[in-house]
Coordinates of C-alpha atoms in Angstrom, one line a residue:
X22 CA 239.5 174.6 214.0
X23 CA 241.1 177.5 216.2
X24 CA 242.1 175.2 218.9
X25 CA 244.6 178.0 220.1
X26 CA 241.8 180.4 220.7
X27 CA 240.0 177.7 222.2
X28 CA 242.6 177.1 224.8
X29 CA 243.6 181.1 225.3
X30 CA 239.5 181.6 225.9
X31 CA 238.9 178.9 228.1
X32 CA 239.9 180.0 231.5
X33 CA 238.1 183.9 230.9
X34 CA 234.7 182.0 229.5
X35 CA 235.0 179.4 232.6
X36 CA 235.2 182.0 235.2
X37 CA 232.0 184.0 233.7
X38 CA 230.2 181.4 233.6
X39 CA 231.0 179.8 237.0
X40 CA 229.9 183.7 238.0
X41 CA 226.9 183.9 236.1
X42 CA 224.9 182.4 238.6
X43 CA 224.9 179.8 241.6
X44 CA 224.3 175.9 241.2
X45 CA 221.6 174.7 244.1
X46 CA 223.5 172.8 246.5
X47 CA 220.7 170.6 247.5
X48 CA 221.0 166.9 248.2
X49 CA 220.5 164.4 245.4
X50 CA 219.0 161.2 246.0
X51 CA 220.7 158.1 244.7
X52 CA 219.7 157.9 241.7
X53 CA 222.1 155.2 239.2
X54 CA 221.1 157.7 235.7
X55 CA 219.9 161.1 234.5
X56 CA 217.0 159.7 232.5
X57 CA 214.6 157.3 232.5
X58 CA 213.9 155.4 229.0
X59 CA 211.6 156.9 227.3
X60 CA 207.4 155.3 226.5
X61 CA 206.6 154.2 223.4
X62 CA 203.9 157.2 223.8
X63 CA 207.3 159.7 223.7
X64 CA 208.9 157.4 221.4
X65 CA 206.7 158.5 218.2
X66 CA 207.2 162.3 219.1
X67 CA 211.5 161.4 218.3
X68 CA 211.0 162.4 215.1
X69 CA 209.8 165.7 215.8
X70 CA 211.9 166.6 219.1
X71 CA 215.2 165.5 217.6
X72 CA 214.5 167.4 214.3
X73 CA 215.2 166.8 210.5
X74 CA 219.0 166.4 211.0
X75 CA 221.7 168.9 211.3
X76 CA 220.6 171.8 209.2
X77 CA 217.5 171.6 212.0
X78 CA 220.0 171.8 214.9
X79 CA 222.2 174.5 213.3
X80 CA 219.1 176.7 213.4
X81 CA 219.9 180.6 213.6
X82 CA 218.3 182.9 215.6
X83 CA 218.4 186.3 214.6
X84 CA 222.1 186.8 212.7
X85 CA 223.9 183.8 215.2
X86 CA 223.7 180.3 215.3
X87 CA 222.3 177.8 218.0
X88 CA 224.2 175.1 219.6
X89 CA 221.5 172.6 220.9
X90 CA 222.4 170.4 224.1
X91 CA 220.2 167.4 224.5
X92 CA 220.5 166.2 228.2
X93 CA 218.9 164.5 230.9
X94 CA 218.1 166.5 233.6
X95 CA 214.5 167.1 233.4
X96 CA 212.8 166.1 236.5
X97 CA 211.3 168.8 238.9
X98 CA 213.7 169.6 242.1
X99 CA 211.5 167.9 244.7
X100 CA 212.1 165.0 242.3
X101 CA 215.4 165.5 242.2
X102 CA 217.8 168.1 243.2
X103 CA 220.3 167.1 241.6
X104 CA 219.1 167.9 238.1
X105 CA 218.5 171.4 239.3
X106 CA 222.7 171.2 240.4
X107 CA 223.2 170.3 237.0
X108 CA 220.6 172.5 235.1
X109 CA 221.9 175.5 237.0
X110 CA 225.7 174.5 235.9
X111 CA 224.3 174.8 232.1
X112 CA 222.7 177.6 232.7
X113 CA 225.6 179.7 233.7
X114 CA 227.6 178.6 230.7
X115 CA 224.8 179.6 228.5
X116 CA 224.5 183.0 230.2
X117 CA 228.3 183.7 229.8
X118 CA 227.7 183.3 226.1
X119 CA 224.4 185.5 225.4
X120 CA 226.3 187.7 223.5
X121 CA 228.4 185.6 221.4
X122 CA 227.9 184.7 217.7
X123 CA 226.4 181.6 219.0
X124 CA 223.8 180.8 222.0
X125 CA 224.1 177.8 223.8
X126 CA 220.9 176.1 224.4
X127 CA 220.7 173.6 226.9
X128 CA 217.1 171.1 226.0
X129 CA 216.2 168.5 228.7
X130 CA 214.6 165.9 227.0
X131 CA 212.9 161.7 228.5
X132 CA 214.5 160.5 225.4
X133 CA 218.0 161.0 224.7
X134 CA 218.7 157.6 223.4
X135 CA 215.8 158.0 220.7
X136 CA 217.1 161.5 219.4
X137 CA 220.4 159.8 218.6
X138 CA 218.8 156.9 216.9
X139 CA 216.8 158.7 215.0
X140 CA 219.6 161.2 213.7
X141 CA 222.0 158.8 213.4
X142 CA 219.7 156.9 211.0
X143 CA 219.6 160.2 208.9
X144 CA 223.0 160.3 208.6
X145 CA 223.2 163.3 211.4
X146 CA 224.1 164.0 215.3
X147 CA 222.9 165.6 217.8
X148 CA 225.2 169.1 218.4
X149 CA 226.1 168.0 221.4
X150 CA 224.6 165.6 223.9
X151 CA 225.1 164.0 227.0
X152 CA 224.4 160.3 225.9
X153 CA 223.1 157.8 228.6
X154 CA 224.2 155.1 226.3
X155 CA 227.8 154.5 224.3
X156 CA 228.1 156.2 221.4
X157 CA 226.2 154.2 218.7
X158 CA 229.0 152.1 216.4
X159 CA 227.0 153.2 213.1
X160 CA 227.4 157.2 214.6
X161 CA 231.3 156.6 214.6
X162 CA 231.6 154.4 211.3
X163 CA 229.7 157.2 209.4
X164 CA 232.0 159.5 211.1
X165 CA 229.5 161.8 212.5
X166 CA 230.6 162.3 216.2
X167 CA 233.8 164.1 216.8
X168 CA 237.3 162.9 218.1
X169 CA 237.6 164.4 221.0
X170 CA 241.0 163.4 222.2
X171 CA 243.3 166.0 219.9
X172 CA 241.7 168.5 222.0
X173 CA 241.9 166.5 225.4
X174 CA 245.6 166.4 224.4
X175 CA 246.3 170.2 223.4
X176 CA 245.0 171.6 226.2
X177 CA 246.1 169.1 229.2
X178 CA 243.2 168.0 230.1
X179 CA 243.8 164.5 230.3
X180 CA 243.9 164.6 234.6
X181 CA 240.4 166.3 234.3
X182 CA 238.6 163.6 231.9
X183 CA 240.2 161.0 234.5
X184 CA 239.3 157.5 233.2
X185 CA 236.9 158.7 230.0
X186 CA 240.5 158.9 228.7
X187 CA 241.4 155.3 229.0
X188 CA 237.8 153.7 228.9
X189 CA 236.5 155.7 226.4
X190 CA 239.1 155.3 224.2
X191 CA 238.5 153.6 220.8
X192 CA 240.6 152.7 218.4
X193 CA 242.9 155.9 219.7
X194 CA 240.0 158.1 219.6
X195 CA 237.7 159.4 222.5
X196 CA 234.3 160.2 221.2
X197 CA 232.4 160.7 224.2
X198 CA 233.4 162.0 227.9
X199 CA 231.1 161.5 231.1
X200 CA 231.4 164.1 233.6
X201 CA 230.6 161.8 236.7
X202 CA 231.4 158.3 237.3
X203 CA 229.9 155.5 238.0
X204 CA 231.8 154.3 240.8
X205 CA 230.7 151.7 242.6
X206 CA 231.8 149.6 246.2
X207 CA 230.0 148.3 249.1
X208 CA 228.5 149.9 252.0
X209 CA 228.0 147.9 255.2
X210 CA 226.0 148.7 258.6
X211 CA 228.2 148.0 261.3
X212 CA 226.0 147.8 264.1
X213 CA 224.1 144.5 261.9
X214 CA 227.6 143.3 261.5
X215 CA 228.6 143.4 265.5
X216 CA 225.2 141.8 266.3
X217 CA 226.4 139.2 264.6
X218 CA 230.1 138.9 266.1
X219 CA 231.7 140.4 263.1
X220 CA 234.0 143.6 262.0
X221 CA 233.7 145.0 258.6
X222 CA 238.0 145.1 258.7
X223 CA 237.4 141.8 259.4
X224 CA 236.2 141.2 256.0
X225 CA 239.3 140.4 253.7
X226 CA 238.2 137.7 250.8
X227 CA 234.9 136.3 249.5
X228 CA 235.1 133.6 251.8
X229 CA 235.2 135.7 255.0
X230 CA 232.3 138.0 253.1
X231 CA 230.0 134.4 252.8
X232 CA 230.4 133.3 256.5
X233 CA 229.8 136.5 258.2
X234 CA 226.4 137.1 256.0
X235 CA 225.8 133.3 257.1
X236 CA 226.4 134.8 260.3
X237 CA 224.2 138.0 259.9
X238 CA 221.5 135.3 258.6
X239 CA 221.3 133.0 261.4
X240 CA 220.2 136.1 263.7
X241 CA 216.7 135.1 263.6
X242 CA 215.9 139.0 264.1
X243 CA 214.8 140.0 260.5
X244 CA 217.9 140.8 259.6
X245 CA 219.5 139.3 256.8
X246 CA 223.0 139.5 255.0
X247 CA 222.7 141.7 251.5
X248 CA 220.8 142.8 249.4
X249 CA 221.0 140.2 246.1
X250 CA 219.8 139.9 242.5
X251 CA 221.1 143.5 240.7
X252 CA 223.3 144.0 243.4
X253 CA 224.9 139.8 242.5
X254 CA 225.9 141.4 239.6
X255 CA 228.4 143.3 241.1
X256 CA 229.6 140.7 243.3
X257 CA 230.6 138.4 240.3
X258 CA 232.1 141.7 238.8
X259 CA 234.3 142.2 241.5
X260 CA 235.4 138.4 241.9
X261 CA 236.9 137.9 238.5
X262 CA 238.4 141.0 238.6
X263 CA 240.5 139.3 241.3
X264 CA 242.1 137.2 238.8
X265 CA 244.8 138.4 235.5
X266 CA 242.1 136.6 233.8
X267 CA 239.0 137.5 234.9
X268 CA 240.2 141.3 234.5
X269 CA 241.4 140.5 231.0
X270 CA 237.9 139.3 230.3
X271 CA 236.3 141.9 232.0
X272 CA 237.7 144.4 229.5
X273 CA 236.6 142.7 226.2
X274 CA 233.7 142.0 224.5
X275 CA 231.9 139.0 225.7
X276 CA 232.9 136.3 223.2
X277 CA 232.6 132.1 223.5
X278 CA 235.9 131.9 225.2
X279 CA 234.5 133.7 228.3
X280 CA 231.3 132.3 228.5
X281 CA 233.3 128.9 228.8
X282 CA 236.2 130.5 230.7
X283 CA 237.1 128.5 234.7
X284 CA 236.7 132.8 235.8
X285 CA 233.1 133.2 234.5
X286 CA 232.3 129.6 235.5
X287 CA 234.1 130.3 239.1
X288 CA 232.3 133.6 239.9
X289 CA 229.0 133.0 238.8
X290 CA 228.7 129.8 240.5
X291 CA 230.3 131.5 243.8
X292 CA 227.9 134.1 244.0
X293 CA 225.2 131.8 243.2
X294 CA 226.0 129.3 246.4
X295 CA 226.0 132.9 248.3
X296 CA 222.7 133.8 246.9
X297 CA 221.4 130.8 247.9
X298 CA 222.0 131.1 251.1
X299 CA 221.7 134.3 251.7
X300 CA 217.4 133.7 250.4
X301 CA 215.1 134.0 247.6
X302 CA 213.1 137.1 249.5
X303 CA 216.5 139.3 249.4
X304 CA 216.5 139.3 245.7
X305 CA 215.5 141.8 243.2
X306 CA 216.6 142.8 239.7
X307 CA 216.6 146.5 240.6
X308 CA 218.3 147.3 244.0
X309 CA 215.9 150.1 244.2
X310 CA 213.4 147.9 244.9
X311 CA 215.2 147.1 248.6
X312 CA 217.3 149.5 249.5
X313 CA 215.1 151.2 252.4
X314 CA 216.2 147.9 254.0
X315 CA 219.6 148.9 253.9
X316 CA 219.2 153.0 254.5
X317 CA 216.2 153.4 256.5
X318 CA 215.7 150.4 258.3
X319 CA 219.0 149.2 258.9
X320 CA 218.0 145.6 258.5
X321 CA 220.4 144.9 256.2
X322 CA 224.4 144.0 256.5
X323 CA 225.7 144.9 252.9
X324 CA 224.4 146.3 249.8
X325 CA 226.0 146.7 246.6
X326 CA 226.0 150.3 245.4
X327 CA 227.8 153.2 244.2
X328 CA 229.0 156.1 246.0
X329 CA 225.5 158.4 245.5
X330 CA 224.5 155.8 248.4
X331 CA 225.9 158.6 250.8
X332 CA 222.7 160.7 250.1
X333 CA 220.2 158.1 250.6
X334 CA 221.1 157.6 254.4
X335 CA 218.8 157.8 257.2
X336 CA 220.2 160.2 259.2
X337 CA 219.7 157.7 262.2
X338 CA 221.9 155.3 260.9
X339 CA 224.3 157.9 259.1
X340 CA 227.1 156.3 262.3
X341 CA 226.3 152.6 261.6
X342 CA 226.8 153.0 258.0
X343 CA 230.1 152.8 256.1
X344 CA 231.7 152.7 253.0
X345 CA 234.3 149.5 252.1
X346 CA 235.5 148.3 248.5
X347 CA 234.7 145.0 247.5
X348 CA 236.8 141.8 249.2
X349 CA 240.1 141.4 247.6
X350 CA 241.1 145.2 247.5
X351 CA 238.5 145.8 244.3
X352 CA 236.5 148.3 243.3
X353 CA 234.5 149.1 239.9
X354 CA 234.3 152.4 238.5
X355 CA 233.3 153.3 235.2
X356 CA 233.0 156.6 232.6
X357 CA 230.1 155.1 230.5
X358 CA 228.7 157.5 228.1
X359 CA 228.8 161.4 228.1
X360 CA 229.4 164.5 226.4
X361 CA 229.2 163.4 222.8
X362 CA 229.5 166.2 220.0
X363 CA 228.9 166.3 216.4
X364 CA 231.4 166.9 213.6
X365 CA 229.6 168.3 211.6
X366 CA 229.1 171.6 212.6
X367 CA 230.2 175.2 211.9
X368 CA 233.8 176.1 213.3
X369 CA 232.4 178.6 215.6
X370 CA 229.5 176.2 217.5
X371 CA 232.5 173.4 217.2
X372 CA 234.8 175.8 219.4
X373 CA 232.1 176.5 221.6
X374 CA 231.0 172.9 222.0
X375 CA 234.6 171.9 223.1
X376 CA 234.7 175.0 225.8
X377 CA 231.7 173.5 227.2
X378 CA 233.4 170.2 227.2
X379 CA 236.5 171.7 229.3
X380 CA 233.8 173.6 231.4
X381 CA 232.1 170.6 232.6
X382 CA 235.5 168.9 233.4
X383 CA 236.9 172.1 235.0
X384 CA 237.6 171.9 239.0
X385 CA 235.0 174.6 239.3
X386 CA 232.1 173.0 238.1
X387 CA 233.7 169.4 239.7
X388 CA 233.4 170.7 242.7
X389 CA 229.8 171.6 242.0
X390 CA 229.1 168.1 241.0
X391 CA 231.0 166.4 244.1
X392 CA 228.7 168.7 246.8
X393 CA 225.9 169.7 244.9
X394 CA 225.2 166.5 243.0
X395 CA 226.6 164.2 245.3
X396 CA 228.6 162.2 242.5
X397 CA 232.2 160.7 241.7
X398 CA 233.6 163.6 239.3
X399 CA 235.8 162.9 236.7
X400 CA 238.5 165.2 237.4
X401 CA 241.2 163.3 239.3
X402 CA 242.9 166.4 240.6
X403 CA 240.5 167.4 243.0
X404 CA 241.1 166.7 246.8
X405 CA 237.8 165.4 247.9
X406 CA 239.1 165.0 251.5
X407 CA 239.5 168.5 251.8
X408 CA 236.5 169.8 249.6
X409 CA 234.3 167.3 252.2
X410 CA 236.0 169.0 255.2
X411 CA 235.6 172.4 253.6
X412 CA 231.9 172.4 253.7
X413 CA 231.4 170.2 256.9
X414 CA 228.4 168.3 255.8
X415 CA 228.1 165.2 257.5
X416 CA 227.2 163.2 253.8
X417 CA 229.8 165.0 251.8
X418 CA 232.0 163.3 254.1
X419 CA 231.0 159.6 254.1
X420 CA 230.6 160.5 250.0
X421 CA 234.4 161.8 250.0
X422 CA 235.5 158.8 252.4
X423 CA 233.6 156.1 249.4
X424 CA 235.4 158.0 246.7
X425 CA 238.6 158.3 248.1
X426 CA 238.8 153.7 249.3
X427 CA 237.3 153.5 245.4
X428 CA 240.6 155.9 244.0
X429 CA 242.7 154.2 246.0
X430 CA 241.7 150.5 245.3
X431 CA 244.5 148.3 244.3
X432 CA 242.2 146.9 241.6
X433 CA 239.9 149.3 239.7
X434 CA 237.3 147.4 237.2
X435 CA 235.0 148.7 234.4
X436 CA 231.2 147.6 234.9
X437 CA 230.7 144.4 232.9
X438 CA 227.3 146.0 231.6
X439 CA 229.7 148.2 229.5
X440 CA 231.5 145.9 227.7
X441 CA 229.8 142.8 227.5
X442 CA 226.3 144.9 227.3
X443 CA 223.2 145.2 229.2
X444 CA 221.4 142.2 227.7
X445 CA 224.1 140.2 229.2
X446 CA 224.5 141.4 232.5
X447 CA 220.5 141.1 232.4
X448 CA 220.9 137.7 231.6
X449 CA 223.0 137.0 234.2
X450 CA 221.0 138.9 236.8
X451 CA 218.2 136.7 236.1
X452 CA 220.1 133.6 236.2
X453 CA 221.7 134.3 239.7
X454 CA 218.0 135.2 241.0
X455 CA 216.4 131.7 239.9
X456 CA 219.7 130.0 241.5
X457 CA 218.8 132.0 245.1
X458 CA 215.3 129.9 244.9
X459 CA 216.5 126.7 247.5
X460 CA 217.2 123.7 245.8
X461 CA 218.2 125.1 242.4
X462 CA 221.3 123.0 240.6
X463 CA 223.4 125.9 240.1
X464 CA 225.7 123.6 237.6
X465 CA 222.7 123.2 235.7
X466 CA 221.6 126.9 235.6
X467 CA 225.0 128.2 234.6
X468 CA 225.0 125.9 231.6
X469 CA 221.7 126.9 230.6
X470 CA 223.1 130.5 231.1
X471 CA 226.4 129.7 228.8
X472 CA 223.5 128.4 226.1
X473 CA 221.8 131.9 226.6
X474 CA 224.8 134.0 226.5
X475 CA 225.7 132.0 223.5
X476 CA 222.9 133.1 221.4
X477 CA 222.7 136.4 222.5
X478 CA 226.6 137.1 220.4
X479 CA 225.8 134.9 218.3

């Protein structure tokens, strides 16, 4: 592969394609993913959509060849913006190359997770897509999906991936970059808080976190401390990363030594007590489910949730409303799955698969992504301060301010869901939502959960 042409070409393609067009710079909802799973309805079209395998997805038109994008961004702009931000951002790359030997054609599609599967079993991969899940093991054995770090490395972009180029590293290979993250802290109302005698500086260790929602609870208003359940996840995430051990743990694979480790036991049973008290009604699996509570009715002292929370906002409460990292100087951010491409294609869609790559991690189209998609970029040379100061929108702000205590944490953790999986943090979810029912043994649950966790790696 020319990877020298690749690196003299990439500054001229990413300035025509940044000017081929103008991303929508509406605001984005929060929204945790691109894509929704797909129904089992959708699930028996797979076959079809994803095609018979790579001589399918190398299909010319006319004398040049077609390098197929499978991503996300499907839903209608009144849906969400933001997939319009990010649409529009494909678009321009594709119009910068209408001319070239090969045409870059960006598909939305409900069911990204099922294309993969479904090539994958053929012994093929996708040309490129934007994977909402980690790169499938049996993708990587078969060695089907690129190595992505030689070119990360010859062209310097190691700054611009950010963390994709630690997290996603496997075996000294990176096989998939995410052009957002998943960064995630706490956001408090102040004006619950000082009704209750307490300052969100106030709020050093878990301790001081339990007795001012205790605090927030006895108010007898309606008002009660946090938002639990999905969001409890997060707090035992945060609480072992305060520990050598709990971080080491954090960063592995979920084996029987952790589920019987003093940091799992510690945390879980921690966040249970607080759970507890905090009340059964204030618990959910999906913090959709009650965050108006937190941004439009302002009933609510914390809630667990990434930075996108800036959008959401009632613009009522926009001054109550702050960002804060989790107690004990934590935060979690996380690259999770991305940009994935195949390696098994043509030299000339592989050279324009890896422009695209360093287009989407370029400071151009990160800035995009910061204002127009309201989301954590990846590029860790951008100054979001002054980017948020720049444009003087009041949510850009409070989005740059969540960013910038998240950078600047002294600990920064990967989400457990990513290394110990989604059935496990599931499991655990459910667990710490039967122990917020009054009376529950918690000692009792947590064994039941070690017994759970057990089987599930077994």
């Amino acid at each position: 592969m020319k990877r020298k042409a690749v690196s003299l070409l990439m500054a001229a393609v990413m300035s025509a394609a940044l000017l081929a067009g103008c991303g929508n710079s509406s605001q984005a909802p929060a929204q945790e993913e691109a894509s929704a799973e797909a129904s089992e309805s959708e699930a028996a079209d797979v076959e079809e959509t994803a095609g018979d395998g790579q001589e399918t997805a190398a299909e010319s038109t006319g004398d040049g060849e077609v390098l197929e994008f499978y991503h996300g961004y499907y839903h209608e702009e009144s849906e969400w913006p933001a997939a319009k931000v990010m649409r529009d951002i494909y678009d321009d790359f594709a119009a910068a190359h209408a001319d070239g030997p090969v045409t870059f054609k960006p598909i939305p599609v409900e069911n990204r997770a099922e294309i993969v599967s479904a090539q994958v079993a053929g012994g093929n991969f996708p040309d490129i897509v934007d994977i909402d899940k980690t790169v499938p093991q049996a993708a990587i054995s078969q060695e089907l999906v690129l190595d992505l770090k030689p070119f990360i490395d010859e062209n310097g972009l190691q700054d611009a991936v950010g963390i994709n180029y630690t997290q996603n590293a496997v075996d000294g290979h990176i096989y998939t970059v995410h052009d957002q993250l998943e960064s995630r802290g706490m956001w408090y109302n102040t004006a619950v808080l000082e009704s209750a005698g307490v300052k969100c500086e106030e709020i050093k260790s878990w301790d001081d976190f339990a007795a001012a929602m205790d605090k927030v609870n006895a108010l007898g208003d309606g008002s009660y401390g946090y938002v639990a359940g999905q969001g409890s996840l997060f707090m035992l995430n945060a609480m072992m990363a305060s520990t050598e051990e709990g971080r080491s743990l954090l960063a592995s694979e979920l084996t029987e030594d952790t589920i019987q480790s003093e940091a799992f036991a510690e945390a879980f049973k921690k966040t249970a007590a607080m759970d507890q008290a905090n009340g059964s009604g204030h618990t959910t699996e999906d913090l959709g489910n009650l965050m108006d509570d937190f941004n439009k009715k302002g009933m609510v002292a914390a809630l667990f949730n990434g930075v996108w929370n800036a959008s959401g906002i009632d613009a009522e409460l926009a001054d109550s409303i702050q960002p804060a990292i989790f107690p004990g100087d934590v935060a979690i951010a996380s690259a999770g799955g991305g940009i994935s491409i195949s390696s098994g294609m043509s030299e000339a869609k592989t050279e324009l698969a890896l422009e695209f790559l360093a287009y989407m991690v370029s400071p151009e189209v990160q800035e995009k992504i910061f204002t127009g998609v309201q989301a954590a970029p990846c590029n860790a040379t951008l100054d979001l301060q002054a980017l948020a100061q720049a444009g003087g929108d009041p949510i850009i702000s409070k989005l740059a301010e969540a960013c910038s205590q998240i950078n600047g944490a002294g600990t920064v953790v990967i989400n457990l869901n990513y290394t110990w999986g989604g059935d496990v943090g599931n499991a655990i979810i459910n667990a710490l939502m039967e122990c917020a029912v009054s009376g529950t043994d918690i000692d009792a649950r947590f064994e039941q959960l070690q017994q759970e966790l057990t089987a599930l790696i077994a």
